[in-house]
PDB file of C-alpha atoms in Angstrom:
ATOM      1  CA  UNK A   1     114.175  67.501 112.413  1.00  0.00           C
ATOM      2  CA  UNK A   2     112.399  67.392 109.311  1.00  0.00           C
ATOM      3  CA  UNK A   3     114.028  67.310 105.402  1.00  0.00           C
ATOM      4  CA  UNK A   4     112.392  71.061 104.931  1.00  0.00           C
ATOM      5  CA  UNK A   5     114.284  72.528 108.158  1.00  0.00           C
ATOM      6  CA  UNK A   6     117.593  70.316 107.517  1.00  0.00           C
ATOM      7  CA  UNK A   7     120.767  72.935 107.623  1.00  0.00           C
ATOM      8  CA  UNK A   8     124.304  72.277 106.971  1.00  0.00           C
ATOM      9  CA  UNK A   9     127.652  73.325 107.886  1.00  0.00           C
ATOM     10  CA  UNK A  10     129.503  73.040 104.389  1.00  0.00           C
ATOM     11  CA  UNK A  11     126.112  75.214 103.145  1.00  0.00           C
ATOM     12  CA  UNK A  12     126.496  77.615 106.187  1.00  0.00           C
ATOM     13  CA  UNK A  13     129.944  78.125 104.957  1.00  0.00           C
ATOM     14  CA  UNK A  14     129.334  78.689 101.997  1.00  0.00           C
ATOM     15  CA  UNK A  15     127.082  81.719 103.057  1.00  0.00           C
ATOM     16  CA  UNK A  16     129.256  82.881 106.224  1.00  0.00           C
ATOM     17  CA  UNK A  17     132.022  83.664 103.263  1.00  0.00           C
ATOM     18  CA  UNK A  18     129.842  84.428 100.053  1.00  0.00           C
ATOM     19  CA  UNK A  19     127.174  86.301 102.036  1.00  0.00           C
ATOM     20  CA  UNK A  20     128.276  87.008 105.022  1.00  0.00           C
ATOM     21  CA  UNK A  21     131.265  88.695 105.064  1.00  0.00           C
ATOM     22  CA  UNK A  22     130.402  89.107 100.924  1.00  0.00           C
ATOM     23  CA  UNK A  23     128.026  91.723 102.557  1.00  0.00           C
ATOM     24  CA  UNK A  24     131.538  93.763 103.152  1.00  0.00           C
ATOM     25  CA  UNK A  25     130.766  95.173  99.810  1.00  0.00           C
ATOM     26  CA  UNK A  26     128.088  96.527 100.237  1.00  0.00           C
ATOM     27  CA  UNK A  27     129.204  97.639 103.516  1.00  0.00           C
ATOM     28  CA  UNK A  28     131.971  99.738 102.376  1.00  0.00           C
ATOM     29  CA  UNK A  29     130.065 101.041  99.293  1.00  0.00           C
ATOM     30  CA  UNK A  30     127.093 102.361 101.290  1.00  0.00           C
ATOM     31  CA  UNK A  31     127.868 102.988 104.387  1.00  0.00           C
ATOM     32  CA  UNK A  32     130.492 106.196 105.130  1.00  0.00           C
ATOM     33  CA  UNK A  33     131.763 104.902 108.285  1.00  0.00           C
ATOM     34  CA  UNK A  34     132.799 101.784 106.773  1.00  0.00           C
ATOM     35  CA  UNK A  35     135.260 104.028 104.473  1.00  0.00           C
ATOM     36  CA  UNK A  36     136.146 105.938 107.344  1.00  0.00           C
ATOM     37  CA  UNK A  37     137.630 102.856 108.766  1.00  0.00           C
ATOM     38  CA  UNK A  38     139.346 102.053 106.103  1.00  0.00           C
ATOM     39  CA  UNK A  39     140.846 105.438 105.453  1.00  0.00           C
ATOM     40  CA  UNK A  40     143.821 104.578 102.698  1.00  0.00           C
ATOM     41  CA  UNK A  41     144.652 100.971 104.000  1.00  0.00           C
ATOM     42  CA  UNK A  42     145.035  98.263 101.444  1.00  0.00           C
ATOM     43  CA  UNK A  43     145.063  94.504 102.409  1.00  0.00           C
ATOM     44  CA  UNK A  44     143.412  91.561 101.390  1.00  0.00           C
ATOM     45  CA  UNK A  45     142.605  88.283 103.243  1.00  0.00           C
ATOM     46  CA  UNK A  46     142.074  84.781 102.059  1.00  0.00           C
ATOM     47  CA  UNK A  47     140.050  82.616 103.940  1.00  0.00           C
ATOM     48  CA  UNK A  48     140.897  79.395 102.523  1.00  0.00           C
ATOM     49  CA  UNK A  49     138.591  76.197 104.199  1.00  0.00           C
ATOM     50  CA  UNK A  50     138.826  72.454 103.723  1.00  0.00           C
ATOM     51  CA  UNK A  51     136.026  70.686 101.584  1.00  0.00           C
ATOM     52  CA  UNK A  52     134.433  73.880 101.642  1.00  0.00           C
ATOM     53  CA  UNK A  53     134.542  77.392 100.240  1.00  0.00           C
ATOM     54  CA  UNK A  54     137.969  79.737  99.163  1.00  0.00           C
ATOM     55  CA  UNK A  55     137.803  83.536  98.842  1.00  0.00           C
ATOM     56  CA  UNK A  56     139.522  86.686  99.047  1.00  0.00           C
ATOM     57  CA  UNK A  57     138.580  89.950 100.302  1.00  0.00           C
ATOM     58  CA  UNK A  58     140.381  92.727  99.191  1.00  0.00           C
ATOM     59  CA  UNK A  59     140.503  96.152 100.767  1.00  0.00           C
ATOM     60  CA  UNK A  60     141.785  99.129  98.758  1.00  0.00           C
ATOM     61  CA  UNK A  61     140.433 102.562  98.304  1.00  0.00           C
ATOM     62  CA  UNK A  62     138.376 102.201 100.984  1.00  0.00           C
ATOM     63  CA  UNK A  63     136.066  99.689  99.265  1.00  0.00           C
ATOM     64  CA  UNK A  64     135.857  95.539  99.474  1.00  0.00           C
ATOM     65  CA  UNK A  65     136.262  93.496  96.550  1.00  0.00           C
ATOM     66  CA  UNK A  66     135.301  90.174  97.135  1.00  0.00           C
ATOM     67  CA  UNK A  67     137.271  86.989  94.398  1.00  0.00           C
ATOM     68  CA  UNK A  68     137.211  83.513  94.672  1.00  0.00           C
ATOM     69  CA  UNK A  69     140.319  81.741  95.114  1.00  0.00           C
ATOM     70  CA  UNK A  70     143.459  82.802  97.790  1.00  0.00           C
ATOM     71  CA  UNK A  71     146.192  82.622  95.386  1.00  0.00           C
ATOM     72  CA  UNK A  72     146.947  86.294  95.675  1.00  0.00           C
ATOM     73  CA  UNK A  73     146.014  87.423  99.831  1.00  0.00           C
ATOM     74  CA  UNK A  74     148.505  88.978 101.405  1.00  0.00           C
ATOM     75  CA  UNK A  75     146.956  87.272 105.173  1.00  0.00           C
ATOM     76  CA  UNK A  76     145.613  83.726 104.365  1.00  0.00           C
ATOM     77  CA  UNK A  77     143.436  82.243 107.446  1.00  0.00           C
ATOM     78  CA  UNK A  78     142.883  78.471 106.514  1.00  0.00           C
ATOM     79  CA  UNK A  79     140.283  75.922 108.193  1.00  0.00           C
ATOM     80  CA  UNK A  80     140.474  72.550 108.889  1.00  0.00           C
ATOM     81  CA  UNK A  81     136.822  72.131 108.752  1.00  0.00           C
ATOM     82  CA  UNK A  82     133.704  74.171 107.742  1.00  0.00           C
ATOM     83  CA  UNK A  83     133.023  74.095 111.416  1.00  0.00           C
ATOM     84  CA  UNK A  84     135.976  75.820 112.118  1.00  0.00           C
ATOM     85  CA  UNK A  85     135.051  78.370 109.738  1.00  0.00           C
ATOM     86  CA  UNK A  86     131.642  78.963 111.088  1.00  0.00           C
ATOM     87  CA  UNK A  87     132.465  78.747 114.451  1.00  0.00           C
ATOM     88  CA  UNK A  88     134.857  81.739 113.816  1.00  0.00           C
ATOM     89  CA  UNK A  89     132.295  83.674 111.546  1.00  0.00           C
ATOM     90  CA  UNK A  90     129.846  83.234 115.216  1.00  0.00           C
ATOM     91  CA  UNK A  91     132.877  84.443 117.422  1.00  0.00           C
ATOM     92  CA  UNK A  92     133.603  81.336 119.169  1.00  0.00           C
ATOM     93  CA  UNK A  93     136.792  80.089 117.165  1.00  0.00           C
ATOM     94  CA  UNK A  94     140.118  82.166 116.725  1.00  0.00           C
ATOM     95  CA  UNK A  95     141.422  82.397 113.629  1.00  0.00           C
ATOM     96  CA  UNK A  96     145.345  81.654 113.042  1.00  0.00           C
ATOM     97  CA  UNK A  97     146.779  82.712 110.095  1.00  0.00           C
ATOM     98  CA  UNK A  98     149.449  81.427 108.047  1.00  0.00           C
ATOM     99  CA  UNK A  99     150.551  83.883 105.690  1.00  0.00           C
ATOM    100  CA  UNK A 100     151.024  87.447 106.409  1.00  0.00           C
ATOM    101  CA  UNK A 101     151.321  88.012 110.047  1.00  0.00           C
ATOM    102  CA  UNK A 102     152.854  91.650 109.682  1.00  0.00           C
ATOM    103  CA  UNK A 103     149.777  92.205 108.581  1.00  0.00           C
ATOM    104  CA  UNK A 104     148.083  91.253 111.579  1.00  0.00           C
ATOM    105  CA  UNK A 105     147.183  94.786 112.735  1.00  0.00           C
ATOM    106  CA  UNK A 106     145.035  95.136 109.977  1.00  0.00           C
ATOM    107  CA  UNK A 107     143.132  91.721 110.742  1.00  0.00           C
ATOM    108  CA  UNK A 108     142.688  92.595 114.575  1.00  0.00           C
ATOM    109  CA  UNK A 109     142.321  96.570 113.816  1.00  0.00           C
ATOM    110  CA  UNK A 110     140.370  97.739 110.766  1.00  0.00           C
ATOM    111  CA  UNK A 111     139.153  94.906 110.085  1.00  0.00           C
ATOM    112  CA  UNK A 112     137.966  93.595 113.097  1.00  0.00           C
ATOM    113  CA  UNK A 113     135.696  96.717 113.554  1.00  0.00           C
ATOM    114  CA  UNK A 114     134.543  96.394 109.997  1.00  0.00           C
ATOM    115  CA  UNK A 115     133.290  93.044 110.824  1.00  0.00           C
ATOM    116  CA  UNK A 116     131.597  94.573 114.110  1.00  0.00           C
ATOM    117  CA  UNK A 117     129.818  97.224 112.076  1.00  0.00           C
ATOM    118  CA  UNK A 118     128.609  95.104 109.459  1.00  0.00           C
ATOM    119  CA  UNK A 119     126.775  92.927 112.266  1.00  0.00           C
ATOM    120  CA  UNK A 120     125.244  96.329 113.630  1.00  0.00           C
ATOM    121  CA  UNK A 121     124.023  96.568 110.134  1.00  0.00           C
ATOM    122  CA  UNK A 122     122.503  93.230 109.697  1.00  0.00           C
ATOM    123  CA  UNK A 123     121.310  93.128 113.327  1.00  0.00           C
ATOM    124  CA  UNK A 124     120.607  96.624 114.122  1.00  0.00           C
ATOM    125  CA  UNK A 125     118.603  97.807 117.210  1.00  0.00           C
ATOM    126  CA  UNK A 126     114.718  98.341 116.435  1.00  0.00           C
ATOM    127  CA  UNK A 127     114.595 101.480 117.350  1.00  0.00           C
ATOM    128  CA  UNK A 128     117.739 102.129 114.809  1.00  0.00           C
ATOM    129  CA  UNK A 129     115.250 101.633 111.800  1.00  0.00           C
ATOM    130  CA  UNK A 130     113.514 104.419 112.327  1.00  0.00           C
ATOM    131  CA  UNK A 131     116.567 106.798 110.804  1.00  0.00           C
ATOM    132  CA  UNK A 132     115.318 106.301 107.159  1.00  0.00           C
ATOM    133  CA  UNK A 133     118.922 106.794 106.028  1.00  0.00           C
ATOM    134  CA  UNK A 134     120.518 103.635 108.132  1.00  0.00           C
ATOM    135  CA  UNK A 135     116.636 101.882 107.542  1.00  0.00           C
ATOM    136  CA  UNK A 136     118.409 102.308 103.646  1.00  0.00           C
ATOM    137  CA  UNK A 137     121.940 101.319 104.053  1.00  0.00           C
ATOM    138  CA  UNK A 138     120.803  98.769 106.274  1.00  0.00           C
ATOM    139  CA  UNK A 139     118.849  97.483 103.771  1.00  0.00           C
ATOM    140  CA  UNK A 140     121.379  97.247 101.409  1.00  0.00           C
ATOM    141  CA  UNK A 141     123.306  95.426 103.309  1.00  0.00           C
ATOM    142  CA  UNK A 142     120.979  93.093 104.214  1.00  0.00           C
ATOM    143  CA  UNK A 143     120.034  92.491 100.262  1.00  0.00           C
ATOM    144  CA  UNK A 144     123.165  91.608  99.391  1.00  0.00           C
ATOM    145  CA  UNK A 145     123.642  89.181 101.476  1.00  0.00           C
ATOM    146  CA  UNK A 146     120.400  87.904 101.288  1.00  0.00           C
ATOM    147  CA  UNK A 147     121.054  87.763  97.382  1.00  0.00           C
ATOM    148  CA  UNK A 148     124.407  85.886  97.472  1.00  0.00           C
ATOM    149  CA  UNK A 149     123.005  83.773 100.211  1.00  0.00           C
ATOM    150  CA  UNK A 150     120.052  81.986  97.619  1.00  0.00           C
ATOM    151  CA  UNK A 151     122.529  81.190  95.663  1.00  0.00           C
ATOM    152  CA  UNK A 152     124.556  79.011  97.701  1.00  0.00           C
ATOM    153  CA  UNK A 153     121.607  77.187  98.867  1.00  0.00           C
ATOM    154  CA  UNK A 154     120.420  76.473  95.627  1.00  0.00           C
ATOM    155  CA  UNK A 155     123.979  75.370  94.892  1.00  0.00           C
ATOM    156  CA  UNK A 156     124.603  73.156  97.922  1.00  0.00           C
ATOM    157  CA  UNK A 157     121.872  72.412 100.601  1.00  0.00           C
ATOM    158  CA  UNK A 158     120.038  69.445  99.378  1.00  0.00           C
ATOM    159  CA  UNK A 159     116.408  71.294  99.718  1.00  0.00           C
ATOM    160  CA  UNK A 160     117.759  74.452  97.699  1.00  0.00           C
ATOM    161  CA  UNK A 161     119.398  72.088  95.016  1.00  0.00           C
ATOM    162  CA  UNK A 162     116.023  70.071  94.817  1.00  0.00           C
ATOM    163  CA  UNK A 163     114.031  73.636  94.018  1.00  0.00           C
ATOM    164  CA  UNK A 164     117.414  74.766  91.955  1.00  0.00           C
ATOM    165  CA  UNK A 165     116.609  71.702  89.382  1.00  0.00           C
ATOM    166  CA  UNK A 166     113.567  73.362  87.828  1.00  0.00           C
ATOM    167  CA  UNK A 167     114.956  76.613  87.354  1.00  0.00           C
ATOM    168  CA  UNK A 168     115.684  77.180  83.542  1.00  0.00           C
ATOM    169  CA  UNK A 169     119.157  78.981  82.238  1.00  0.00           C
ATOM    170  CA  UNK A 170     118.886  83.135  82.801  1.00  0.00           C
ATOM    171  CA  UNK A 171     119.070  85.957  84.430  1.00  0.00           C
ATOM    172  CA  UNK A 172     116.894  86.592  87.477  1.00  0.00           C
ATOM    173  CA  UNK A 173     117.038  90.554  88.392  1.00  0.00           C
ATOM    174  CA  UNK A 174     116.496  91.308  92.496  1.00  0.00           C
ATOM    175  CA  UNK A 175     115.886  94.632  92.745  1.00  0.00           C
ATOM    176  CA  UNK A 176     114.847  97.209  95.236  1.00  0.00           C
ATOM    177  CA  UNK A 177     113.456 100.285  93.239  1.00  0.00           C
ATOM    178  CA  UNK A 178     115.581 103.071  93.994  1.00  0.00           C
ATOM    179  CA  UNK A 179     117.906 101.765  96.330  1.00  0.00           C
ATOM    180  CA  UNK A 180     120.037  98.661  94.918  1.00  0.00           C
ATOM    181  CA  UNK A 181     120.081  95.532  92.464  1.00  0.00           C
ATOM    182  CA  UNK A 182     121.697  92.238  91.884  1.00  0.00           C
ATOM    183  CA  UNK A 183     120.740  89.442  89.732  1.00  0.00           C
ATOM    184  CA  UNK A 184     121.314  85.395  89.691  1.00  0.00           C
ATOM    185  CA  UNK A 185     122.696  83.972  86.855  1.00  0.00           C
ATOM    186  CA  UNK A 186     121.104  80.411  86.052  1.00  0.00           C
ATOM    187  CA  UNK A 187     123.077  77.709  84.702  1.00  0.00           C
ATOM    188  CA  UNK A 188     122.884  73.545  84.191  1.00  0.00           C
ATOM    189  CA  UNK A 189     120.771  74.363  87.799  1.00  0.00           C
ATOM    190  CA  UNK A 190     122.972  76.240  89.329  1.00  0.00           C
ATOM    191  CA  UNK A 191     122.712  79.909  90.469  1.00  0.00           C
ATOM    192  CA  UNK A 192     125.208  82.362  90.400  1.00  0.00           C
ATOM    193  CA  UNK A 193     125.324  86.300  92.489  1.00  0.00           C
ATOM    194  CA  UNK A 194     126.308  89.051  90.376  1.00  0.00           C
ATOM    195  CA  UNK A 195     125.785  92.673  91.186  1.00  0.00           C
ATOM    196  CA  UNK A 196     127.111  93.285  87.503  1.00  0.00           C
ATOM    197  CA  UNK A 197     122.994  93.270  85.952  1.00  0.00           C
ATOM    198  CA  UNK A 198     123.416  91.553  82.870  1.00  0.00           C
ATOM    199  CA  UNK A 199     121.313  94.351  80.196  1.00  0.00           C
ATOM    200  CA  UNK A 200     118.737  90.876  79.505  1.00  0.00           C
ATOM    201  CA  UNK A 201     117.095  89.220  81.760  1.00  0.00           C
ATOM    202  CA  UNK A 202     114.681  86.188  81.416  1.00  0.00           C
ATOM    203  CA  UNK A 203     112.844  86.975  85.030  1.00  0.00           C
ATOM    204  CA  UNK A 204     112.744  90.042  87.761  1.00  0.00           C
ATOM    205  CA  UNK A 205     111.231  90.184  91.573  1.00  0.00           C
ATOM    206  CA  UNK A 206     111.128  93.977  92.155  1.00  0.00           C
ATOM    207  CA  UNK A 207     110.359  95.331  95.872  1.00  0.00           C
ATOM    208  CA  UNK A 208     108.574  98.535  95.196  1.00  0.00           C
ATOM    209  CA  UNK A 209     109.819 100.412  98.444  1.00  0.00           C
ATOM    210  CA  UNK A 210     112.716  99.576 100.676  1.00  0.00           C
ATOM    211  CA  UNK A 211     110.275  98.907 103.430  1.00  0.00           C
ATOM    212  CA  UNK A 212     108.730  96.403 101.831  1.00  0.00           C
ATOM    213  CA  UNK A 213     111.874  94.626 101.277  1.00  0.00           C
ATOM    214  CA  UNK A 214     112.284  95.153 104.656  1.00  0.00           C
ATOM    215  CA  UNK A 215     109.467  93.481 106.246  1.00  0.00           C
ATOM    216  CA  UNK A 216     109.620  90.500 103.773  1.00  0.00           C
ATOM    217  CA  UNK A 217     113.908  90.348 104.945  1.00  0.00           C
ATOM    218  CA  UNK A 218     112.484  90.574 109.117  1.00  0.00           C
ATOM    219  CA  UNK A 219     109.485  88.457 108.289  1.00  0.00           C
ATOM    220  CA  UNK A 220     106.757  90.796 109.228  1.00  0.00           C
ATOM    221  CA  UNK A 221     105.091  90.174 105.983  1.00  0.00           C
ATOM    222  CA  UNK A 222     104.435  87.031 103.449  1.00  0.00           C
ATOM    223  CA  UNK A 223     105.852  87.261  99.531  1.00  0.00           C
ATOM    224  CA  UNK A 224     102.904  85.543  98.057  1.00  0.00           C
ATOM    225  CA  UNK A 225     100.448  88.616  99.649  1.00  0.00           C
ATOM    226  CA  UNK A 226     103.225  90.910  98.686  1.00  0.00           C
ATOM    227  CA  UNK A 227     103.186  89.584  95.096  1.00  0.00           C
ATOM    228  CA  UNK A 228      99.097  90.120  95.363  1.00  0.00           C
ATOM    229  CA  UNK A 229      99.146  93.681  96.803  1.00  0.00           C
ATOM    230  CA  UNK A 230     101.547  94.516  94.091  1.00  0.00           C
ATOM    231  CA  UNK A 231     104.547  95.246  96.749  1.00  0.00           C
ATOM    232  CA  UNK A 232     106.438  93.204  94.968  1.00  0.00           C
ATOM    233  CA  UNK A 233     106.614  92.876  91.027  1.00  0.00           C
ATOM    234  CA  UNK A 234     107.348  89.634  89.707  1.00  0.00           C
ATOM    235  CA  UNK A 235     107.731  88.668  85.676  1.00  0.00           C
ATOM    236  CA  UNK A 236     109.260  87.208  82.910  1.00  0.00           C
ATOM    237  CA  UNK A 237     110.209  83.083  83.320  1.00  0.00           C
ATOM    238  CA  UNK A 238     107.680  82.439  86.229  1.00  0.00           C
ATOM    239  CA  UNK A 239     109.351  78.674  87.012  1.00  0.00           C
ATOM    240  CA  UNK A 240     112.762  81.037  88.048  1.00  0.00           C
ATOM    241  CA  UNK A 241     110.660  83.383  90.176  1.00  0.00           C
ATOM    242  CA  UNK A 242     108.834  80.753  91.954  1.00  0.00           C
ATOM    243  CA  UNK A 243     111.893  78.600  92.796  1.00  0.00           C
ATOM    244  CA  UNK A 244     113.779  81.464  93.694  1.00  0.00           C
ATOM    245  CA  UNK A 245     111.333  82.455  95.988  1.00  0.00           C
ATOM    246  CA  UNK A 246     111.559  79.186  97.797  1.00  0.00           C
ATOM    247  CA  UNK A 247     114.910  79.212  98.185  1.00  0.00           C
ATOM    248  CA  UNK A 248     114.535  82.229  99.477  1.00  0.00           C
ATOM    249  CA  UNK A 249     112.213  81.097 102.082  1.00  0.00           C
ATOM    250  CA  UNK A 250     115.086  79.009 103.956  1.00  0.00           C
ATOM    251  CA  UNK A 251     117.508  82.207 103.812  1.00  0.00           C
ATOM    252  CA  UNK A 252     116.396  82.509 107.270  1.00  0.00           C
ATOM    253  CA  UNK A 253     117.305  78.664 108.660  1.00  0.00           C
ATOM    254  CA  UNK A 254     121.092  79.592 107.854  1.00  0.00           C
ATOM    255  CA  UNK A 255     120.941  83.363 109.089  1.00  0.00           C
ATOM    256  CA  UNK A 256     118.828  83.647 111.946  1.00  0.00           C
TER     257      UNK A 256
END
């Protein structure tokens, strides 16, 4: 396997928690069925992981706030290993917690299904994109995760960090027009997700449509012909656009 296609589990985790089940936020804002699961339930679980990544989800008003750190979960799941962790975000490892188990029907109940629903989301049938309301929630989704994922491989797979060490400090907005934005905060190298756009930024990437955005997410069509069609707007500090944009090419090793 060659350096360019290299993956790791610590990186993986890093985006199972951050991105993956980040994406719960955008879940629960978007998508009405989400909230309908949630109905007035409040809860919050830590998933706490050795050598690897800490976070808290918290549910209340039926939306997701996602926070770094476990200190205050009422159900903390931790992880021996990011393997463990992964290997639960793919199905095939069963979490145990060790802090709230009255809260357990929460975990197995609401959100068990909220989980379930978010992979319909980020996986949906084909013939499910052709409702241009879920083609836009799915979307989303999908960009949020995407988003938050760049980040953590320009923070810890080797390839990402390598493109990560010419970007310059700033703000790079992601946005697709009409439907959603986020940006990545650049700092000493490292990249940071916020959906809080900062009022300055030093560099955008704007997707014209959301299905443009979708075909470059699903592959069906290549950034640099998007940038030259004018599907997608790029400007501002060009050395953050173009390293962003390969980062952003190995979303796809860690999520596929």
């Amino acid at each position: 396997m060659s350096d360019m296609k290299y993956t790791d589990e610590r990186t993986l985790a890093y985006i199972n928690l951050y991105g993956v089940l980040g994406g719960l936020t955008a879940l629960c804002d978007v998508v009405p069925e989400a909230k309908k699961i949630l109905g007035r339930s409040t809860c919050s679980i830590g998933f706490d992981i050795k050598n690897g990544p800490s976070a808290t989800l918290t549910f209340v008003g039926g939306k997701c706030i996602f926070k770094e750190g476990v200190e205050n979960c009422a159900i903390k799941i931790p992880f021996s290993a990011c393997e463990k962790f992964n290997g639960m975000v793919a199905g095939t490892v069963t979490p145990i917690p060790t802090r709230g188990m009255t809260k357990l029907p929460f975990l197995l109940g609401k959100f068990k299904k909220l989980t379930a629903l978010l992979e319909q989301y980020l996986r949906p049938e084909p013939n499910r994109l052709g409702d241009p309301v879920f083609l836009k929630q799915s979307t989303a989704v999908m960009f949020r995760v995407i988003a938050s994922s760049v980040a953590q491989i320009a923070n810890y797979d080797k390839v990402g960090q390598a493109s990560a060490s010419y970007i310059p400090d700033g703000a790079i907005l992601l946005e697709i027009e009409g439907l959603t934005s986020a940006a990545l905060i650049a700092k000493n190298h490292t990249l940071t997700f916020t959906d809080k756009v900062p009022k300055a930024c030093t560099s955008f990437m704007k997707f014209t449509d959301v299905s443009v955005a979708r075909d470059l997410f699903d592959g069906n069509i290549n950034s640099v012909a998007a940038v030259g069609l004018g599907d997608v707007r790029i400007g501002g500090m060009i050395p953050q656009i173009d390293n962003v944009n390969r980062i952003l090419s190995r979303v796809e090793l860690y999520l596929r």
